[in-house]
Coordinates of C-alpha atoms in Angstrom, one line a residue:
Chain E
M135 CA 56.2 20.2 39.4
S136 CA 53.4 20.5 36.3
E137 CA 54.1 17.0 36.1
V138 CA 53.4 16.0 39.6
A139 CA 50.0 18.4 39.1
E140 CA 48.5 17.2 36.8
K141 CA 49.0 13.7 38.1
T142 CA 47.2 14.6 40.6
K143 CA 44.0 15.6 39.2
A144 CA 41.5 13.5 37.3
P145 CA 42.5 12.0 33.8
R146 CA 41.7 14.8 31.0
E147 CA 39.5 12.8 28.6
S148 CA 40.8 13.5 25.0
L149 CA 37.7 15.2 22.7
F150 CA 38.2 12.2 20.0
S151 CA 38.8 9.1 23.2
K152 CA 37.1 6.5 22.5
K153 CA 34.3 6.9 23.9
N154 CA 33.6 10.4 22.5
R155 CA 34.0 9.0 19.3
K156 CA 31.6 5.9 20.5
L157 CA 29.2 9.0 21.8
V158 CA 29.9 10.2 17.1
T159 CA 29.2 6.6 15.9
D160 CA 27.0 5.2 18.2
P161 CA 23.8 7.8 17.0
L162 CA 24.7 7.0 13.5
T163 CA 23.2 3.6 12.8
D164 CA 22.8 1.4 16.8
N165 CA 21.1 4.1 17.9
N166 CA 20.0 6.1 15.5
P167 CA 17.1 8.5 17.2
I168 CA 14.8 8.3 13.5
T169 CA 15.2 4.7 12.6
I170 CA 15.3 3.4 16.8
Q171 CA 14.0 5.9 18.3
V172 CA 11.8 6.4 16.0
L173 CA 12.4 10.4 16.9
G174 CA 11.2 13.4 14.5
I175 CA 9.2 11.0 12.7
C176 CA 6.7 14.4 11.4
S177 CA 9.7 15.9 10.2
A178 CA 10.7 13.5 8.3
L179 CA 7.6 12.9 6.8
A180 CA 7.4 16.8 6.0
I181 CA 10.1 18.0 4.2
T182 CA 11.4 14.6 2.6
V183 CA 10.2 14.8 -0.6
Q184 CA 12.9 17.0 -2.1
V185 CA 16.4 16.5 -0.6
E186 CA 17.7 20.1 -1.1
Q187 CA 15.3 20.8 1.2
A188 CA 16.2 17.5 3.8
F189 CA 20.0 18.7 3.0
W190 CA 18.7 22.4 4.5
M191 CA 16.9 20.9 7.6
S192 CA 19.8 18.4 8.5
V193 CA 21.8 21.3 8.9
S194 CA 19.3 23.8 10.9
V195 CA 18.9 20.8 13.4
L196 CA 22.9 20.5 12.9
F197 CA 23.3 24.0 14.1
V198 CA 20.4 23.8 16.6
L199 CA 20.9 20.7 18.5
V200 CA 25.2 21.0 18.8
L201 CA 24.8 24.7 20.0
G202 CA 21.3 24.2 22.2
N203 CA 23.6 20.6 23.6
M204 CA 26.5 22.7 24.7
V205 CA 24.7 25.5 26.0
I206 CA 22.4 23.3 27.7
S207 CA 25.5 21.5 29.1
M208 CA 27.4 24.6 30.3
L209 CA 24.2 26.0 32.1
R210 CA 23.3 22.1 34.2
N211 CA 24.6 22.7 37.6
L212 CA 22.1 26.3 37.3
I213 CA 19.5 25.3 36.0
P214 CA 16.8 24.4 38.7
S215 CA 15.3 20.8 37.4
R216 CA 11.7 21.8 38.5
I217 CA 11.5 24.6 35.0
R218 CA 14.6 22.7 33.5
I219 CA 12.2 22.0 30.2
I220 CA 11.2 25.5 30.2
V221 CA 15.1 26.7 30.5
Q222 CA 15.8 24.1 27.3
L223 CA 12.5 25.7 25.0
V224 CA 13.5 28.7 25.4
V225 CA 17.4 27.9 24.6
V226 CA 16.2 25.5 21.7
A227 CA 13.5 28.7 20.4
S228 CA 16.5 31.4 20.6
L229 CA 18.2 29.0 18.1
V230 CA 16.4 28.3 16.1
I231 CA 14.6 31.8 15.3
I232 CA 18.4 32.5 14.3
V233 CA 18.5 29.1 11.7
D234 CA 14.9 30.5 10.4
L235 CA 16.1 34.3 9.7
M236 CA 19.5 32.6 8.4
L237 CA 17.4 30.4 6.3
A238 CA 15.7 33.8 4.9
A239 CA 19.0 35.7 4.3
F240 CA 20.1 33.4 2.1
V241 CA 18.4 30.6 1.7
P242 CA 14.8 32.8 0.7
D243 CA 12.9 30.1 -1.7
V244 CA 14.2 26.8 0.4
S245 CA 13.6 28.6 3.6
E246 CA 9.4 29.3 2.0
K247 CA 9.0 25.5 0.8
L248 CA 10.5 24.8 4.3
S249 CA 7.7 26.9 6.2
V250 CA 6.7 26.0 9.5
F251 CA 8.7 22.9 9.8
V252 CA 12.0 25.1 10.4
G253 CA 10.0 26.2 13.6
L254 CA 8.1 23.6 14.7
I255 CA 12.4 22.1 14.7
I256 CA 11.5 23.7 17.9
T257 CA 8.9 21.2 19.3
N258 CA 11.7 17.7 17.2
C259 CA 11.9 15.3 20.0
I260 CA 15.5 14.7 18.7
I261 CA 16.4 18.0 20.6
M262 CA 14.1 17.4 23.8
G263 CA 15.3 14.4 23.5
R264 CA 18.9 14.8 23.4
F265 CA 18.7 17.9 26.5
E266 CA 17.6 15.2 29.4
A267 CA 18.7 12.7 28.2
F268 CA 21.7 13.6 27.8
A269 CA 23.6 18.0 27.8
M270 CA 21.8 17.7 31.9
G271 CA 24.1 15.7 32.7
N272 CA 27.5 16.0 30.7
K273 CA 30.2 18.2 30.2
V274 CA 30.1 19.9 27.1
G275 CA 33.1 18.6 25.4
P276 CA 31.2 14.8 25.1
S277 CA 27.7 17.1 24.6
L278 CA 28.9 19.0 21.6
M279 CA 30.6 15.2 19.9
D280 CA 26.6 13.7 20.9
G281 CA 24.1 16.6 19.1
L282 CA 27.0 16.1 16.0
G283 CA 26.3 12.6 16.0
N284 CA 22.6 12.2 16.5
S285 CA 22.4 15.3 14.0
F286 CA 24.3 13.1 11.8
G287 CA 22.3 10.0 12.5
Y288 CA 18.5 12.5 11.3
A289 CA 20.2 13.2 8.1
W290 CA 21.1 10.8 6.4
I291 CA 18.1 8.9 7.5
L292 CA 16.5 12.1 5.8
I293 CA 18.9 12.5 2.7
L294 CA 18.1 8.7 2.4
V295 CA 14.4 9.3 2.0
A296 CA 14.6 12.6 0.1
F297 CA 16.6 10.1 -2.4
V298 CA 14.8 7.9 -2.9
R299 CA 11.3 10.2 -2.9
E300 CA 12.6 12.9 -5.2
L301 CA 14.2 10.6 -7.6
F302 CA 10.8 8.1 -7.9
G303 CA 8.3 10.8 -7.7
S304 CA 9.5 13.6 -9.5
G305 CA 12.5 12.2 -11.3
T306 CA 14.8 15.0 -10.1
L307 CA 18.2 14.2 -7.8
W308 CA 18.4 18.9 -6.2
G309 CA 15.8 19.4 -7.9
Q310 CA 17.6 18.1 -11.9
P311 CA 16.2 15.8 -14.2
I312 CA 17.5 12.4 -14.1
F313 CA 15.1 10.6 -16.4
G314 CA 14.3 13.0 -18.8
D315 CA 12.0 15.8 -18.8
Y316 CA 8.1 14.9 -17.7
I317 CA 6.4 17.9 -19.1
E318 CA 7.9 17.4 -23.4
G319 CA 8.1 13.6 -22.3
N320 CA 11.5 12.7 -23.4
G321 CA 14.6 10.1 -21.4
L322 CA 13.3 7.6 -20.0
Y323 CA 9.3 9.0 -20.4
S324 CA 9.0 8.3 -23.8
I325 CA 8.4 5.0 -23.9
G326 CA 6.1 4.7 -21.1
Y327 CA 7.7 5.6 -17.7
V328 CA 5.6 7.9 -14.9
N329 CA 6.8 9.2 -12.0
N330 CA 5.1 7.7 -9.0
N331 CA 3.0 10.1 -7.8
M332 CA 2.9 7.9 -4.7
M333 CA 6.7 8.9 -3.6
I334 CA 4.7 12.9 -2.5
L335 CA 2.9 11.3 -0.2
P336 CA 3.7 11.5 3.3
P337 CA 3.0 8.3 4.1
M338 CA 5.3 6.8 1.7
A339 CA 8.1 8.5 3.4
L340 CA 7.1 6.7 6.3
I341 CA 7.3 2.6 4.5
I342 CA 11.0 4.2 3.0
V343 CA 11.1 5.0 7.0
G344 CA 10.1 1.3 7.9
V345 CA 12.2 -0.5 4.7
I346 CA 15.1 1.4 6.2
I347 CA 14.7 0.0 10.1
W348 CA 13.4 -4.3 8.2
V349 CA 17.1 -4.0 6.4
Q350 CA 18.9 -2.7 9.6
R351 CA 17.2 -4.4 12.4
S352 CA 18.1 -7.6 9.8
R353 CA 21.6 -7.3 9.6
N354 CA 22.4 -5.9 13.7
K355 CA 19.4 -9.2 15.5
A356 CA 21.4 -7.6 18.8
L357 CA 18.5 -5.3 17.9
I358 CA 15.6 -7.2 17.4
E359 CA 13.1 -7.8 20.6
D360 CA 12.6 -11.2 22.4
H361 CA 8.6 -12.4 22.9
Chain F
M202 CA 0.6 -40.1 -11.7
K203 CA 3.0 -42.9 -10.8
F204 CA 5.7 -42.1 -13.4
L205 CA 5.3 -38.5 -11.5
E206 CA 5.6 -39.8 -7.3
K207 CA 8.5 -41.6 -9.0
I208 CA 10.4 -39.2 -9.6
V209 CA 9.6 -37.1 -6.6
K210 CA 10.2 -39.8 -4.7
K211 CA 14.1 -40.3 -5.9
N212 CA 15.0 -37.1 -5.7
A213 CA 14.2 -36.6 -2.3
P214 CA 17.3 -36.6 -0.5
K215 CA 19.0 -35.1 -2.7
F216 CA 16.7 -31.9 -1.1
A217 CA 17.3 -33.8 2.6
K218 CA 19.0 -31.9 4.8
G219 CA 22.7 -32.6 4.4
G220 CA 22.1 -33.9 0.5
K221 CA 23.3 -31.8 -3.3
L222 CA 20.8 -29.4 -3.9
E223 CA 19.6 -28.8 0.1
K224 CA 19.7 -25.4 -0.8
W225 CA 16.7 -25.7 -3.5
Y226 CA 14.7 -27.5 -0.7
P227 CA 12.3 -24.8 -1.0
L228 CA 11.5 -25.2 -4.4
Y229 CA 11.4 -29.3 -4.4
E230 CA 8.1 -29.0 -1.0
T231 CA 6.5 -26.0 -3.5
L232 CA 6.3 -28.5 -6.7
S233 CA 6.2 -31.8 -4.4
T234 CA 3.2 -30.6 -2.5
F235 CA 1.3 -28.9 -5.3
A236 CA 0.8 -32.5 -7.2
F237 CA 0.5 -34.4 -3.8
T238 CA -0.5 -33.7 -0.5
P239 CA 2.0 -34.6 1.6
N240 CA 1.6 -37.5 4.4
H241 CA 2.0 -34.8 7.0
T242 CA 0.4 -34.1 10.4
T243 CA -0.9 -32.2 12.9
K244 CA 1.8 -33.9 15.6
R245 CA 0.4 -31.7 19.2
G246 CA -3.3 -30.9 20.1
A247 CA -7.2 -31.3 19.7
H248 CA -7.3 -30.9 15.8
I249 CA -10.2 -31.6 13.2
R250 CA -8.8 -34.2 10.2
D251 CA -9.2 -33.3 6.3
G252 CA -7.8 -33.6 3.0
V253 CA -9.2 -29.1 2.9
D254 CA -5.7 -28.0 2.9
L255 CA -4.2 -24.3 1.9
K256 CA -2.9 -25.1 -1.5
R257 CA -7.5 -27.0 -1.9
T258 CA -8.9 -23.9 -0.7
M259 CA -7.0 -21.3 -2.8
M260 CA -8.0 -23.0 -6.2
T261 CA -11.3 -23.8 -4.9
V262 CA -11.1 -19.8 -5.5
I263 CA -9.3 -19.5 -7.6
I264 CA -12.1 -22.3 -9.4
A265 CA -15.4 -19.8 -8.3
L266 CA -12.5 -16.6 -10.1
I267 CA -13.3 -18.4 -14.0
P268 CA -16.5 -17.3 -14.2
A269 CA -15.4 -13.1 -13.6
L270 CA -12.5 -14.1 -15.7
L271 CA -14.2 -15.4 -19.0
F272 CA -16.0 -13.1 -18.6
G273 CA -13.6 -10.4 -18.1
I274 CA -12.1 -11.1 -20.8
Y275 CA -14.2 -11.5 -23.4
N276 CA -16.0 -8.1 -22.2
A277 CA -12.5 -6.7 -22.8
G278 CA -12.1 -8.1 -26.0
H279 CA -16.0 -6.3 -27.0
W280 CA -14.5 -2.5 -25.6
D281 CA -10.8 -3.4 -27.4
L282 CA -13.0 -3.7 -31.2
A283 CA -15.7 -1.6 -29.6
V284 CA -12.6 1.7 -30.2
E285 CA -11.0 0.4 -32.2
L286 CA -13.5 0.7 -35.0
G287 CA -14.4 4.5 -33.0
N288 CA -18.3 2.3 -31.7
R289 CA -19.8 2.8 -28.9
D290 CA -23.1 1.0 -29.4
L291 CA -21.7 -2.2 -31.1
P292 CA -23.8 -5.1 -30.4
F293 CA -22.7 -7.1 -27.7
W294 CA -22.5 -10.7 -28.4
A295 CA -21.3 -10.4 -32.5
D296 CA -17.8 -11.6 -33.6
Q297 CA -18.2 -13.3 -30.5
G298 CA -14.6 -15.1 -32.1
E299 CA -12.1 -11.6 -32.3
K300 CA -13.6 -10.5 -29.0
I301 CA -11.7 -13.4 -26.8
F302 CA -9.0 -13.2 -29.4
R303 CA -8.8 -9.3 -28.2
G304 CA -9.6 -10.1 -24.9
L305 CA -7.0 -13.2 -24.5
M306 CA -3.6 -11.4 -25.6
I307 CA -5.2 -8.3 -22.8
V308 CA -5.6 -9.9 -19.8
L309 CA -2.8 -13.7 -20.2
P310 CA -0.2 -10.7 -20.3
M311 CA -0.9 -8.9 -16.7
I312 CA -2.1 -12.8 -15.5
V313 CA 1.8 -14.0 -16.2
V314 CA 3.3 -10.7 -15.0
S315 CA 1.4 -10.1 -11.6
Y316 CA 1.8 -14.7 -10.9
G317 CA 5.5 -13.8 -12.4
V318 CA 6.1 -11.2 -10.1
G319 CA 4.2 -12.5 -7.0
L320 CA 5.6 -16.1 -6.9
G321 CA 8.9 -14.3 -8.2
M322 CA 9.5 -12.4 -5.0
E323 CA 7.8 -14.6 -2.7
F324 CA 9.8 -17.3 -4.0
I325 CA 12.8 -15.3 -2.4
F326 CA 11.4 -14.7 0.8
A327 CA 10.7 -18.3 0.6
M328 CA 14.6 -19.2 0.6
R329 CA 15.5 -16.7 2.6
A330 CA 13.6 -18.4 6.0
G331 CA 14.1 -21.6 4.0
H332 CA 10.4 -23.3 4.2
G333 CA 8.1 -24.3 0.0
L334 CA 6.3 -21.7 -1.1
H335 CA 3.2 -20.7 0.2
E336 CA -0.2 -20.7 -1.7
G337 CA -1.2 -17.9 -0.1
F338 CA -0.3 -15.5 -4.0
L339 CA -2.1 -18.0 -5.6
V340 CA -5.5 -16.1 -5.1
S341 CA -3.8 -12.8 -5.5
G342 CA -2.0 -13.7 -8.7
M343 CA -5.6 -14.3 -10.2
L344 CA -7.2 -11.0 -8.0
I345 CA -4.9 -8.5 -9.3
P346 CA -6.1 -9.4 -12.9
L347 CA -9.2 -8.7 -12.6
I348 CA -9.8 -5.3 -11.1
M349 CA -7.6 -3.6 -13.2
P350 CA -8.4 -1.0 -16.1
A351 CA -8.0 -2.6 -19.5
D352 CA -5.2 -0.8 -21.1
V353 CA -3.1 -0.8 -18.3
P354 CA 0.9 -1.1 -18.7
L355 CA 2.4 -4.2 -17.6
W356 CA 5.0 -2.8 -15.7
M357 CA 3.2 -0.8 -13.5
V358 CA 1.1 -4.2 -12.4
G359 CA 4.2 -6.1 -12.2
V360 CA 5.2 -3.3 -10.0
A361 CA 2.3 -2.9 -7.6
T362 CA 2.2 -7.1 -7.5
A363 CA 6.5 -6.7 -6.1
F364 CA 4.8 -3.8 -4.2
A365 CA 1.8 -5.3 -2.6
V366 CA 3.4 -8.9 -2.3
V367 CA 6.0 -7.3 0.0
I368 CA 5.5 -4.4 1.7
G369 CA 1.8 -5.7 1.7
K370 CA 2.8 -9.9 2.9
E371 CA 5.9 -10.1 3.8
I372 CA 7.3 -7.8 6.3
F373 CA 4.5 -9.1 8.3
G374 CA 5.3 -12.9 8.1
G375 CA 4.2 -14.2 4.6
T376 CA 0.6 -15.6 3.7
G377 CA -1.9 -15.4 7.0
M378 CA -0.3 -12.8 9.2
N379 CA -1.4 -10.3 6.3
I380 CA -3.3 -7.0 7.8
L381 CA -4.2 -5.5 3.9
N382 CA -5.6 -8.1 1.5
I383 CA -3.1 -8.1 -1.6
A384 CA -4.1 -8.1 -4.1
L385 CA -6.5 -4.4 -3.1
T386 CA -2.9 -3.6 -1.6
A387 CA -1.3 -3.3 -5.0
R388 CA -4.7 -1.6 -7.0
A389 CA -4.5 1.1 -4.1
F390 CA -0.2 1.4 -4.7
L391 CA -1.3 1.6 -8.2
F392 CA -4.8 4.4 -7.4
F393 CA -2.5 6.6 -5.9
A394 CA 0.6 6.2 -7.4
Y395 CA -0.1 6.0 -11.0
P396 CA -3.8 7.6 -11.0
T397 CA -3.5 8.8 -15.2
S398 CA -3.1 5.4 -15.5
M399 CA -5.9 4.0 -12.9
S400 CA -8.9 6.4 -12.9
G401 CA -10.4 8.5 -15.5
D402 CA -12.5 7.9 -18.5
K403 CA -9.3 6.7 -20.5
V404 CA -8.3 3.3 -19.0
W405 CA -11.1 1.3 -19.1
M406 CA -10.6 0.3 -22.8
S407 CA -7.7 -1.0 -24.0
G408 CA -6.0 1.0 -26.7
L409 CA -9.0 4.7 -25.9
E410 CA -5.5 6.2 -24.6
D411 CA -3.6 5.5 -27.7
K412 CA -6.4 6.6 -29.6
Q413 CA -7.3 9.7 -29.1
A414 CA -3.6 10.5 -29.4
L415 CA -3.7 9.5 -32.8
A416 CA -7.0 11.5 -33.4
E417 CA -5.8 14.6 -32.8
K418 CA -3.2 14.0 -35.5
S419 CA -5.2 12.7 -38.2
D420 CA -8.7 13.5 -39.6
A421 CA -9.6 10.5 -40.7
V422 CA -9.9 9.2 -36.9
A423 CA -10.7 12.3 -35.8
Q424 CA -14.5 12.3 -37.1
Q425 CA -14.2 8.5 -36.1
M426 CA -13.4 8.8 -32.7
D427 CA -16.2 11.9 -32.8
G428 CA -18.0 11.7 -30.1
F429 CA -16.9 8.3 -28.4
S430 CA -16.7 8.5 -24.6
G431 CA -14.5 5.3 -22.1
A432 CA -15.8 7.0 -19.4
T433 CA -18.0 3.9 -17.0
A434 CA -21.0 4.2 -15.1
L435 CA -19.5 4.9 -11.8
G436 CA -17.7 8.2 -13.7
D437 CA -19.8 9.3 -15.5
A438 CA -21.9 8.9 -12.0
A439 CA -19.5 10.5 -10.5
S440 CA -20.2 13.3 -13.1
F441 CA -23.0 14.0 -11.2
M442 CA -22.0 15.5 -7.8
S443 CA -19.9 18.0 -10.2
D444 CA -21.3 20.9 -12.1
K445 CA -21.1 19.0 -16.3
M446 CA -23.2 16.2 -15.7
T447 CA -22.5 13.5 -18.6
V448 CA -23.6 10.1 -19.4
A449 CA -21.5 8.2 -21.9
G450 CA -20.1 11.6 -22.9
T451 CA -23.2 13.9 -23.9
E452 CA -23.6 16.7 -21.1
V453 CA -27.5 16.1 -19.5
T454 CA -29.3 18.2 -17.0
S455 CA -29.7 17.3 -14.0
D456 CA -33.1 16.5 -14.9
A457 CA -32.6 14.2 -17.3
A458 CA -29.5 12.9 -15.7
V459 CA -30.9 9.8 -14.4
S460 CA -33.1 8.7 -17.3
A461 CA -30.3 9.4 -19.2
F462 CA -27.6 7.5 -16.7
E463 CA -30.5 4.3 -17.2
S464 CA -31.1 4.2 -20.5
T465 CA -26.6 4.4 -21.1
Y466 CA -26.6 1.5 -17.9
S467 CA -29.9 -0.7 -17.8
Q468 CA -29.6 -2.8 -14.4
M469 CA -29.7 -5.9 -17.1
D470 CA -26.2 -4.1 -18.9
A471 CA -25.2 -4.3 -15.5
F472 CA -26.1 -7.6 -14.4
I473 CA -24.9 -9.2 -16.9
G474 CA -21.8 -7.1 -17.4
M475 CA -22.2 -5.2 -20.7
I476 CA -21.3 -2.0 -19.4
P477 CA -16.9 -0.9 -19.0
G478 CA -14.7 -1.1 -16.1
S479 CA -12.3 -3.4 -14.3
I480 CA -11.5 -6.4 -16.6
G481 CA -13.5 -8.9 -13.5
E482 CA -15.5 -6.8 -11.6
T483 CA -18.4 -5.8 -14.5
S484 CA -20.5 -9.5 -14.6
V485 CA -22.6 -9.1 -11.4
I486 CA -24.0 -12.6 -12.8
A487 CA -20.5 -14.5 -13.3
I488 CA -19.6 -13.0 -9.6
L489 CA -23.0 -14.2 -8.9
I490 CA -22.2 -18.4 -9.6
G491 CA -18.5 -18.3 -8.8
A492 CA -20.5 -16.8 -4.9
A493 CA -22.3 -20.2 -5.2
L494 CA -19.7 -22.2 -4.6
L495 CA -18.4 -20.3 -2.4
L496 CA -20.9 -20.9 -0.2
F497 CA -21.6 -24.5 -1.4
T498 CA -17.5 -25.1 -0.7
G499 CA -17.5 -23.3 3.2
V500 CA -14.6 -21.1 1.5
G501 CA -16.8 -17.8 1.5
S502 CA -18.9 -16.4 4.6
L503 CA -22.0 -16.4 3.3
R504 CA -22.5 -12.8 6.4
I505 CA -19.6 -11.5 4.9
M506 CA -21.2 -11.3 1.6
A507 CA -24.5 -10.9 3.0
S508 CA -24.1 -8.1 5.3
F509 CA -22.3 -6.1 2.4
F510 CA -24.8 -6.5 0.7
A511 CA -27.4 -5.2 3.1
G512 CA -24.8 -2.0 4.0
G513 CA -24.9 -1.3 1.2
W514 CA -27.8 -1.3 -0.3
L515 CA -29.3 0.8 2.3
M516 CA -26.4 3.2 2.0
G517 CA -28.8 3.5 -0.8
V518 CA -32.1 3.5 0.5
V519 CA -30.5 6.7 3.2
L520 CA -29.0 8.8 -0.2
N521 CA -32.1 8.0 -1.6
A522 CA -34.3 8.9 1.2
V523 CA -31.5 12.8 1.3
G524 CA -32.2 13.2 -2.8
G525 CA -32.7 15.8 -3.8
N526 CA -28.8 15.5 -6.6
P527 CA -29.2 13.0 -9.7
Y528 CA -26.7 10.1 -8.4
F529 CA -28.6 11.0 -5.0
D530 CA -32.1 9.3 -6.4
L531 CA -30.1 6.7 -8.3
A532 CA -31.8 3.3 -7.5
A533 CA -30.3 1.5 -4.8
E534 CA -30.3 -1.7 -6.4
Y535 CA -27.6 -0.2 -9.4
H536 CA -25.1 0.7 -6.9
L537 CA -25.5 -2.7 -5.8
L538 CA -24.6 -3.3 -10.2
I539 CA -22.7 -1.6 -11.4
G540 CA -19.0 -0.6 -10.3
G541 CA -16.7 -3.1 -8.2
F542 CA -19.4 -3.6 -5.1
A543 CA -20.5 -7.6 -6.2
F544 CA -16.5 -8.0 -6.8
G545 CA -15.6 -6.6 -3.5
A546 CA -18.0 -7.6 -1.6
V547 CA -17.5 -12.1 -2.7
F548 CA -13.8 -11.6 -2.8
M549 CA -11.9 -9.0 -1.9
A550 CA -13.7 -9.0 2.0
T551 CA -14.0 -12.7 2.0
D552 CA -10.8 -12.8 2.4
P553 CA -10.5 -15.0 5.6
V554 CA -7.0 -13.2 6.4
T555 CA -8.2 -9.9 6.7
A556 CA -12.1 -10.3 7.7
A557 CA -13.2 -10.5 10.7
Q558 CA -13.5 -13.4 12.7
T559 CA -16.5 -13.6 15.7
G560 CA -19.8 -14.4 13.7
V561 CA -21.1 -11.4 15.2
G562 CA -18.1 -9.7 14.2
K563 CA -18.6 -10.5 10.0
L564 CA -21.7 -9.4 10.7
I565 CA -20.4 -6.0 11.4
Y566 CA -17.3 -6.3 9.6
G567 CA -19.3 -6.6 6.1
F568 CA -22.7 -4.4 7.2
F569 CA -20.2 -1.2 7.3
G570 CA -17.0 -2.2 4.7
G571 CA -20.8 -1.8 1.9
V572 CA -21.9 1.5 4.0
I573 CA -18.6 3.6 3.6
A574 CA -18.3 2.4 0.2
I575 CA -21.2 4.2 -1.3
L576 CA -21.0 6.6 1.1
I577 CA -17.6 6.4 -0.5
R578 CA -18.1 6.7 -3.5
V579 CA -21.4 8.8 -3.7
L580 CA -19.8 12.4 -1.4
N581 CA -16.7 12.2 -2.7
P582 CA -16.1 12.8 -6.4
A583 CA -12.5 12.1 -6.8
Y584 CA -13.2 8.4 -5.4
P585 CA -15.5 7.4 -7.8
E586 CA -15.4 4.6 -6.4
G587 CA -15.0 3.5 -2.8
V588 CA -15.5 -0.5 -2.6
M589 CA -11.3 -1.0 -2.6
L590 CA -10.5 2.5 0.2
A591 CA -14.3 0.2 2.4
I592 CA -12.5 -2.9 2.4
L593 CA -9.1 -1.7 3.4
F594 CA -10.4 -0.1 5.9
M595 CA -12.7 -2.1 7.5
N596 CA -9.3 -4.6 7.1
V597 CA -8.3 -2.2 9.3
M598 CA -10.4 -1.9 12.2
A599 CA -11.6 -6.3 11.7
P600 CA -9.0 -7.0 14.9
I601 CA -10.5 -4.3 16.6
I602 CA -14.1 -5.1 16.0
D603 CA -13.4 -8.6 16.8
H604 CA -11.8 -7.6 20.5
Y605 CA -15.7 -6.2 21.2
V606 CA -17.3 -8.7 20.1
I607 CA -15.6 -11.0 22.1
Q608 CA -15.3 -8.7 25.5
A609 CA -19.2 -8.3 25.4
N610 CA -19.2 -12.0 24.9
V611 CA -17.5 -12.5 28.2
K612 CA -19.0 -9.7 30.4
R613 CA -22.1 -11.1 29.6
R614 CA -21.0 -14.8 30.5
M615 CA -19.5 -13.0 33.8
K616 CA -23.4 -11.3 34.4
R617 CA -25.0 -14.8 34.2
L618 CA -22.7 -16.7 36.2
K619 CA -23.4 -13.5 38.7
T620 CA -27.3 -13.6 38.4
A621 CA -26.5 -18.1 38.7

């Protein structure tokens, strides 16, 4: 009996169906929120000086985006469309406050460095964009996958940019010296190597993101626009 | 020449489509057009036939750079010897042979690195795109060493050249498509990336930093180097804006600052170029010889050069009128003689790719370039030299200037049409 009953319902989609998996993999490359949609650039500039900061920023965005997407998706039929932006903001704001307090409690020194930028996740275009474009019109499962995909897409670009900037800008990775001690001048520094100060300045983040976009577009012809 | 032509002709099929060495066609084309003028012409559209192509235009600029280069070599050698002897007041025109040799040892490696790295990068991109090497880098490769301090490490020159060619030019589409002047992009990159090697009192004379490090260990060297300063005219002038005013290492009061400055860097010295500074920038007279050649051949724009100087001079006059501080009181024409102002006006601002294209636009472009250069130089103590930043800024503004000049012309003619 049960088998017959199930057949009459719309076929249930598995959380890991091909379509849902695409929701995760797409934002990693061909639809990356930073390099293709060019969203969330401000935070990519501000907190990619060190890998550690970039990592915790990515974790924060992951938390906010995944939970927020699910909450909005659950509420999507209850939210009046006229005030939907305000409702979305309330959801984001509460999640961001949770993240902010958690960071302050468990990784206080990182939280101090990230300072205002955790709070500014509220205005991160990626988050509002996913709420508007995806969570408002999809079920909870796909929204979860979409949130994961987009935050991973955001995270790997952020960490890659931070890797380059920290390695060449400060000669360290995750705070650990790579090229030797800069102040004492041993290791690579003893033969005249100097840290690149430009890597610490924000414009370099844009240039590195630009180079990533360049590589990506030259590899994938589908992304090249016609003129 | 016949012999060379025979080799080029004979090897042509090997590099043609389907040939054995097809992949290396860009290399073949580059070398063959370097030796002989190619015989292919524009086929469609109205055009003027002229023997001058990009390669020959670039060669004109290189020839125009030669006086500044030669003087720069001698000047770099002079200050290198001055450091060696610990004597800042070393007579300029003595020991020519040794100074030229020392200068060559400083400047030649920089030129080799600049051309090697730059052409290497260009070649990689040319191979990928399958066309011959563009000539654009011929001038940039010579300009880059000329705007470097004498003591800059060679690997920094290489990194900056690579950055400027790839990020400044190739990603915009190569020669003729760049927004910013390539040589200045290289310098700006170094200026922000390695500020300790690009500004301050130690970098303008080769070997000074090492000598001062040695002075800390050895008393004899310390005694020799006592009171020796590697400061440039601009560095000293910039100190007038701070609490501690110095001229060539000696502290001065604000009343005596201008006269001390004028006796250390007389206008004649600055005009001839007998002052420390970046390699090619010090001698205004050598630069003016180059400018004359550029103007005579029509390669450089008189409008840009003249309005650039006019803008800088007027800004100097305005500062004089404001007055009240030694740097503001410095004679306006001084600003045109010291630092890289003349070099920037003649060789950098006139870059035909990045400058404004319209006649009126060139005047506006040059004028504001000069004004901003002096404005940054005097009012921002963090940047003793403003010419680089001013020209880069005007490079970005040039398309907007052109746009409004053209729009104004369209409007004016529309009006005339209506009234007629």
